[in-house]
Amino acid sequence: MKKVLLLSRNGKSKNSLMTYFMEVGGYEITAASNAAAGKGMMVGSRFDLVIINTPLEDQFGDEAATFASVKSDAGVIILIKNALVDNYAVDMERHGVMVVGKPVVKGILRQAILFAQVMKYRIRVLQKENEKLTSRLDSVKTVNKAKWVLVEYLNMTEQKAHKYIEKQAMERRLTRMQVAEKILKTYRN
């Protein structure tokens, strides 16, 4: 079940959006009528989708949309009156927020929700790839530091230090990173 945060003033349009999600099914809806409450919910929970129906009780809603985009990996959709879409579209899109004009056509809302979910998935894939690359880079840095420690303390050449770390990793059935960390711990204390 996908978690949705709906920010919308109480009234007819909020009820229509809640009804839409109930009809479609598969969504767990959390609602708030103002940006302050919505921001608090975003900090405390993880949402798959954030929909902001402007204007909110305490602000228009563009700041809440930007906050949602920056502080979460949720897909973010902002609903704005058609007459105001051009005033907000460029800034919102720059922050990765999808802008949908009001009055909302159900088919367009459905497409926007699906697109936001696809983008959220792609963002998560890229985040995982980024984490893997960061981990690899950290490993390479640690192994390089350990090599230079061996060069400094044991007067090895860089090549011998590299071979030593690889040999220790194979013999002890450890990763090069683990061997490097042990070397650093031994010689840096």
PDB file of C-alpha atoms in Angstrom:
ATOM      1  CA  MET A   1       0.000   0.000   0.000  1.00  0.00           C
ATOM      2  CA  LYS A   2       1.409   3.366  -1.025  1.00  0.00           C
ATOM      3  CA  LYS A   3       1.553   6.120   1.590  1.00  0.00           C
ATOM      4  CA  VAL A   4       0.181   9.487   0.469  1.00  0.00           C
ATOM      5  CA  LEU A   5       0.331  12.788   2.304  1.00  0.00           C
ATOM      6  CA  LEU A   6      -2.458  15.088   1.179  1.00  0.00           C
ATOM      7  CA  LEU A   7      -2.151  18.745   2.116  1.00  0.00           C
ATOM      8  CA  SER A   8      -5.432  20.522   1.447  1.00  0.00           C
ATOM      9  CA  ARG A   9      -7.720  22.962   3.224  1.00  0.00           C
ATOM     10  CA  ASN A  10     -10.841  21.343   4.565  1.00  0.00           C
ATOM     11  CA  GLY A  11     -13.678  21.573   2.103  1.00  0.00           C
ATOM     12  CA  LYS A  12     -15.117  20.242  -1.113  1.00  0.00           C
ATOM     13  CA  SER A  13     -11.849  19.767  -3.014  1.00  0.00           C
ATOM     14  CA  LYS A  14     -10.225  17.892  -0.113  1.00  0.00           C
ATOM     15  CA  ASN A  15     -13.241  15.588   0.079  1.00  0.00           C
ATOM     16  CA  SER A  16     -13.090  15.020  -3.680  1.00  0.00           C
ATOM     17  CA  LEU A  17      -9.406  14.057  -3.496  1.00  0.00           C
ATOM     18  CA  MET A  18     -10.013  11.718  -0.547  1.00  0.00           C
ATOM     19  CA  THR A  19     -12.908  10.103  -2.440  1.00  0.00           C
ATOM     20  CA  TYR A  20     -10.704   9.713  -5.528  1.00  0.00           C
ATOM     21  CA  PHE A  21      -8.051   7.815  -3.566  1.00  0.00           C
ATOM     22  CA  MET A  22     -10.668   5.616  -1.900  1.00  0.00           C
ATOM     23  CA  GLU A  23     -12.153   4.738  -5.301  1.00  0.00           C
ATOM     24  CA  VAL A  24      -8.749   3.938  -6.811  1.00  0.00           C
ATOM     25  CA  GLY A  25      -7.653   1.944  -3.746  1.00  0.00           C
ATOM     26  CA  GLY A  26      -4.176   0.837  -2.717  1.00  0.00           C
ATOM     27  CA  TYR A  27      -3.339   4.103  -0.955  1.00  0.00           C
ATOM     28  CA  GLU A  28      -2.982   4.924   2.727  1.00  0.00           C
ATOM     29  CA  ILE A  29      -3.938   8.596   3.032  1.00  0.00           C
ATOM     30  CA  THR A  30      -2.701  10.979   5.715  1.00  0.00           C
ATOM     31  CA  ALA A  31      -4.157  14.470   5.482  1.00  0.00           C
ATOM     32  CA  ALA A  32      -3.336  17.891   6.876  1.00  0.00           C
ATOM     33  CA  SER A  33      -4.884  21.270   6.173  1.00  0.00           C
ATOM     34  CA  ASN A  34      -1.782  23.407   6.600  1.00  0.00           C
ATOM     35  CA  ALA A  35       1.896  23.367   5.644  1.00  0.00           C
ATOM     36  CA  ALA A  36       3.210  23.394   9.212  1.00  0.00           C
ATOM     37  CA  ALA A  37       1.426  20.162  10.101  1.00  0.00           C
ATOM     38  CA  GLY A  38       2.378  18.642   6.764  1.00  0.00           C
ATOM     39  CA  LYS A  39       6.073  19.436   7.247  1.00  0.00           C
ATOM     40  CA  GLY A  40       5.970  17.830  10.674  1.00  0.00           C
ATOM     41  CA  MET A  41       4.446  14.699   9.178  1.00  0.00           C
ATOM     42  CA  MET A  42       7.079  14.609   6.412  1.00  0.00           C
ATOM     43  CA  VAL A  43       9.866  14.730   8.982  1.00  0.00           C
ATOM     44  CA  GLY A  44       8.302  11.981  11.092  1.00  0.00           C
ATOM     45  CA  SER A  45       7.209   9.570   8.348  1.00  0.00           C
ATOM     46  CA  ARG A  46       8.161   8.368   4.908  1.00  0.00           C
ATOM     47  CA  PHE A  47       5.652   8.996   2.136  1.00  0.00           C
ATOM     48  CA  ASP A  48       5.568   7.695  -1.419  1.00  0.00           C
ATOM     49  CA  LEU A  49       3.585  10.660  -2.689  1.00  0.00           C
ATOM     50  CA  VAL A  50       2.842  14.182  -1.460  1.00  0.00           C
ATOM     51  CA  ILE A  51      -0.062  16.057  -3.033  1.00  0.00           C
ATOM     52  CA  ILE A  52      -0.541  19.715  -2.194  1.00  0.00           C
ATOM     53  CA  ASN A  53      -3.882  21.281  -3.099  1.00  0.00           C
ATOM     54  CA  THR A  54      -3.350  25.044  -3.055  1.00  0.00           C
ATOM     55  CA  PRO A  55      -3.985  27.294  -1.262  1.00  0.00           C
ATOM     56  CA  LEU A  56      -3.390  25.873   2.212  1.00  0.00           C
ATOM     57  CA  GLU A  57      -4.606  27.428   5.460  1.00  0.00           C
ATOM     58  CA  ASP A  58      -1.247  28.915   6.454  1.00  0.00           C
ATOM     59  CA  GLN A  59       0.448  29.519   3.078  1.00  0.00           C
ATOM     60  CA  PHE A  60      -0.099  29.104  -0.618  1.00  0.00           C
ATOM     61  CA  GLY A  61       1.624  25.716  -0.728  1.00  0.00           C
ATOM     62  CA  ASP A  62       4.629  26.259  -2.991  1.00  0.00           C
ATOM     63  CA  GLU A  63       6.987  26.407   0.014  1.00  0.00           C
ATOM     64  CA  ALA A  64       5.559  23.128   1.330  1.00  0.00           C
ATOM     65  CA  ALA A  65       6.044  21.554  -2.112  1.00  0.00           C
ATOM     66  CA  THR A  66       9.672  22.672  -2.239  1.00  0.00           C
ATOM     67  CA  PHE A  67      10.191  21.363   1.301  1.00  0.00           C
ATOM     68  CA  ALA A  68       8.689  17.990   0.351  1.00  0.00           C
ATOM     69  CA  SER A  69      10.882  17.761  -2.721  1.00  0.00           C
ATOM     70  CA  VAL A  70      14.093  18.625  -0.875  1.00  0.00           C
ATOM     71  CA  LYS A  71      13.498  16.765   2.403  1.00  0.00           C
ATOM     72  CA  SER A  72      11.986  13.543   1.058  1.00  0.00           C
ATOM     73  CA  ASP A  73      12.236  11.159  -1.840  1.00  0.00           C
ATOM     74  CA  ALA A  74       8.467  11.210  -2.341  1.00  0.00           C
ATOM     75  CA  GLY A  75       6.900  12.144  -5.642  1.00  0.00           C
ATOM     76  CA  VAL A  76       5.449  15.636  -5.214  1.00  0.00           C
ATOM     77  CA  ILE A  77       2.432  17.048  -7.051  1.00  0.00           C
ATOM     78  CA  ILE A  78       1.032  20.531  -6.513  1.00  0.00           C
ATOM     79  CA  LEU A  79      -2.482  21.428  -7.663  1.00  0.00           C
ATOM     80  CA  ILE A  80      -2.800  25.081  -8.691  1.00  0.00           C
ATOM     81  CA  LYS A  81      -5.620  27.039 -10.358  1.00  0.00           C
ATOM     82  CA  ASN A  82      -5.079  27.086 -14.116  1.00  0.00           C
ATOM     83  CA  ALA A  83      -4.802  30.892 -14.116  1.00  0.00           C
ATOM     84  CA  LEU A  84      -1.781  30.679 -11.753  1.00  0.00           C
ATOM     85  CA  VAL A  85       0.028  27.658 -13.216  1.00  0.00           C
ATOM     86  CA  ASP A  86       2.410  29.718 -15.363  1.00  0.00           C
ATOM     87  CA  ASN A  87       3.402  31.849 -12.354  1.00  0.00           C
ATOM     88  CA  TYR A  88       4.576  28.799 -10.390  1.00  0.00           C
ATOM     89  CA  ALA A  89       5.416  26.112 -12.953  1.00  0.00           C
ATOM     90  CA  VAL A  90       9.054  27.009 -13.684  1.00  0.00           C
ATOM     91  CA  ASP A  91      10.058  27.296 -10.037  1.00  0.00           C
ATOM     92  CA  MET A  92       8.169  24.164  -9.008  1.00  0.00           C
ATOM     93  CA  GLU A  93       9.529  22.068 -11.875  1.00  0.00           C
ATOM     94  CA  ARG A  94      13.065  23.229 -11.038  1.00  0.00           C
ATOM     95  CA  HIS A  95      12.560  21.652  -7.625  1.00  0.00           C
ATOM     96  CA  GLY A  96      11.188  18.427  -9.111  1.00  0.00           C
ATOM     97  CA  VAL A  97       7.567  19.188  -8.278  1.00  0.00           C
ATOM     98  CA  MET A  98       4.930  18.278 -10.834  1.00  0.00           C
ATOM     99  CA  VAL A  99       2.349  21.024 -11.410  1.00  0.00           C
ATOM    100  CA  VAL A 100      -1.237  20.103 -12.274  1.00  0.00           C
ATOM    101  CA  GLY A 101      -3.825  22.754 -13.123  1.00  0.00           C
ATOM    102  CA  LYS A 102      -7.203  23.004 -11.411  1.00  0.00           C
ATOM    103  CA  PRO A 103      -9.948  22.115 -11.943  1.00  0.00           C
ATOM    104  CA  VAL A 104      -8.384  18.666 -12.020  1.00  0.00           C
ATOM    105  CA  VAL A 105      -9.457  16.081 -14.551  1.00  0.00           C
ATOM    106  CA  LYS A 106      -9.326  12.588 -12.998  1.00  0.00           C
ATOM    107  CA  GLY A 107      -7.423  11.140 -15.953  1.00  0.00           C
ATOM    108  CA  ILE A 108      -4.743  13.824 -15.751  1.00  0.00           C
ATOM    109  CA  LEU A 109      -4.459  13.388 -11.984  1.00  0.00           C
ATOM    110  CA  ARG A 110      -4.063   9.631 -12.451  1.00  0.00           C
ATOM    111  CA  GLN A 111      -1.296  10.171 -15.044  1.00  0.00           C
ATOM    112  CA  ALA A 112       0.457  12.676 -12.759  1.00  0.00           C
ATOM    113  CA  ILE A 113       0.323  10.228  -9.840  1.00  0.00           C
ATOM    114  CA  LEU A 114       1.702   7.397 -11.977  1.00  0.00           C
ATOM    115  CA  PHE A 115       4.450   9.648 -13.356  1.00  0.00           C
ATOM    116  CA  ALA A 116       5.379  10.822  -9.842  1.00  0.00           C
ATOM    117  CA  GLN A 117       5.607   7.193  -8.709  1.00  0.00           C
ATOM    118  CA  VAL A 118       7.847   6.301 -11.656  1.00  0.00           C
ATOM    119  CA  MET A 119      10.111   9.255 -10.896  1.00  0.00           C
ATOM    120  CA  LYS A 120      10.222   8.278  -7.214  1.00  0.00           C
ATOM    121  CA  TYR A 121      11.310   4.769  -8.194  1.00  0.00           C
ATOM    122  CA  ARG A 122      14.027   6.149 -10.479  1.00  0.00           C
ATOM    123  CA  ILE A 123      15.265   8.453  -7.738  1.00  0.00           C
ATOM    124  CA  ARG A 124      15.521   5.544  -5.295  1.00  0.00           C
ATOM    125  CA  VAL A 125      17.468   3.483  -7.858  1.00  0.00           C
ATOM    126  CA  LEU A 126      19.867   6.390  -8.369  1.00  0.00           C
ATOM    127  CA  GLN A 127      20.214   6.875  -4.598  1.00  0.00           C
ATOM    128  CA  LYS A 128      21.130   3.195  -4.149  1.00  0.00           C
ATOM    129  CA  GLU A 129      23.674   3.437  -6.963  1.00  0.00           C
ATOM    130  CA  ASN A 130      25.103   6.579  -5.379  1.00  0.00           C
ATOM    131  CA  GLU A 131      25.410   4.779  -2.031  1.00  0.00           C
ATOM    132  CA  LYS A 132      27.255   1.882  -3.700  1.00  0.00           C
ATOM    133  CA  LEU A 133      29.664   4.251  -5.448  1.00  0.00           C
ATOM    134  CA  THR A 134      30.258   6.194  -2.245  1.00  0.00           C
ATOM    135  CA  SER A 135      30.989   2.953  -0.406  1.00  0.00           C
ATOM    136  CA  ARG A 136      33.436   1.881  -3.107  1.00  0.00           C
ATOM    137  CA  LEU A 137      35.153   5.248  -3.022  1.00  0.00           C
ATOM    138  CA  ASP A 138      35.456   5.061   0.777  1.00  0.00           C
ATOM    139  CA  SER A 139      36.956   1.581   0.441  1.00  0.00           C
ATOM    140  CA  VAL A 140      39.522   2.745  -2.127  1.00  0.00           C
ATOM    141  CA  LYS A 141      40.456   5.710   0.092  1.00  0.00           C
ATOM    142  CA  THR A 142      40.899   3.475   3.137  1.00  0.00           C
ATOM    143  CA  VAL A 143      43.022   0.958   1.221  1.00  0.00           C
ATOM    144  CA  ASN A 144      45.178   3.788  -0.159  1.00  0.00           C
ATOM    145  CA  LYS A 145      45.689   5.225   3.329  1.00  0.00           C
ATOM    146  CA  ALA A 146      46.706   1.790   4.593  1.00  0.00           C
ATOM    147  CA  LYS A 147      49.172   1.391   1.710  1.00  0.00           C
ATOM    148  CA  TRP A 148      50.834   4.694   2.589  1.00  0.00           C
ATOM    149  CA  VAL A 149      50.988   3.693   6.244  1.00  0.00           C
ATOM    150  CA  LEU A 150      52.824   0.511   5.209  1.00  0.00           C
ATOM    151  CA  VAL A 151      55.140   2.574   3.012  1.00  0.00           C
ATOM    152  CA  GLU A 152      55.838   4.924   5.915  1.00  0.00           C
ATOM    153  CA  TYR A 153      56.219   2.433   8.781  1.00  0.00           C
ATOM    154  CA  LEU A 154      57.512  -0.701   7.041  1.00  0.00           C
ATOM    155  CA  ASN A 155      59.442   0.993   4.215  1.00  0.00           C
ATOM    156  CA  MET A 156      57.509  -0.955   1.570  1.00  0.00           C
ATOM    157  CA  THR A 157      57.080   0.267  -1.965  1.00  0.00           C
ATOM    158  CA  GLU A 158      53.554   1.156  -2.990  1.00  0.00           C
ATOM    159  CA  GLN A 159      53.368  -1.994  -5.127  1.00  0.00           C
ATOM    160  CA  LYS A 160      54.547  -4.233  -2.261  1.00  0.00           C
ATOM    161  CA  ALA A 161      52.064  -2.600   0.094  1.00  0.00           C
ATOM    162  CA  HIS A 162      49.264  -3.197  -2.411  1.00  0.00           C
ATOM    163  CA  LYS A 163      50.252  -6.865  -2.840  1.00  0.00           C
ATOM    164  CA  TYR A 164      50.571  -7.260   0.932  1.00  0.00           C
ATOM    165  CA  ILE A 165      47.000  -5.999   1.477  1.00  0.00           C
ATOM    166  CA  GLU A 166      45.640  -8.255  -1.272  1.00  0.00           C
ATOM    167  CA  LYS A 167      47.514 -11.293   0.082  1.00  0.00           C
ATOM    168  CA  GLN A 168      46.313 -10.647   3.629  1.00  0.00           C
ATOM    169  CA  ALA A 169      42.728 -10.310   2.379  1.00  0.00           C
ATOM    170  CA  MET A 170      42.937 -13.660   0.550  1.00  0.00           C
ATOM    171  CA  GLU A 171      44.685 -15.524   3.355  1.00  0.00           C
ATOM    172  CA  ARG A 172      42.430 -14.214   6.107  1.00  0.00           C
ATOM    173  CA  ARG A 173      39.271 -14.303   3.983  1.00  0.00           C
ATOM    174  CA  LEU A 174      38.615 -10.639   4.587  1.00  0.00           C
ATOM    175  CA  THR A 175      37.922  -7.775   2.261  1.00  0.00           C
ATOM    176  CA  ARG A 176      40.735  -5.412   1.350  1.00  0.00           C
ATOM    177  CA  MET A 177      38.818  -2.760   3.263  1.00  0.00           C
ATOM    178  CA  GLN A 178      38.836  -4.868   6.443  1.00  0.00           C
ATOM    179  CA  VAL A 179      42.561  -5.535   6.121  1.00  0.00           C
ATOM    180  CA  ALA A 180      43.198  -1.839   5.498  1.00  0.00           C
ATOM    181  CA  GLU A 181      41.173  -0.855   8.569  1.00  0.00           C
ATOM    182  CA  LYS A 182      43.191  -3.269  10.722  1.00  0.00           C
ATOM    183  CA  ILE A 183      46.454  -1.837   9.363  1.00  0.00           C
ATOM    184  CA  LEU A 184      45.308   1.707  10.087  1.00  0.00           C
ATOM    185  CA  LYS A 185      44.190   0.744  13.583  1.00  0.00           C
ATOM    186  CA  THR A 186      47.518  -0.994  14.292  1.00  0.00           C
ATOM    187  CA  TYR A 187      49.846   1.729  13.051  1.00  0.00           C
ATOM    188  CA  ARG A 188      47.837   4.866  13.854  1.00  0.00           C
ATOM    189  CA  ASN A 189      47.478   4.120  17.582  1.00  0.00           C
TER     190      ASN A 189
END
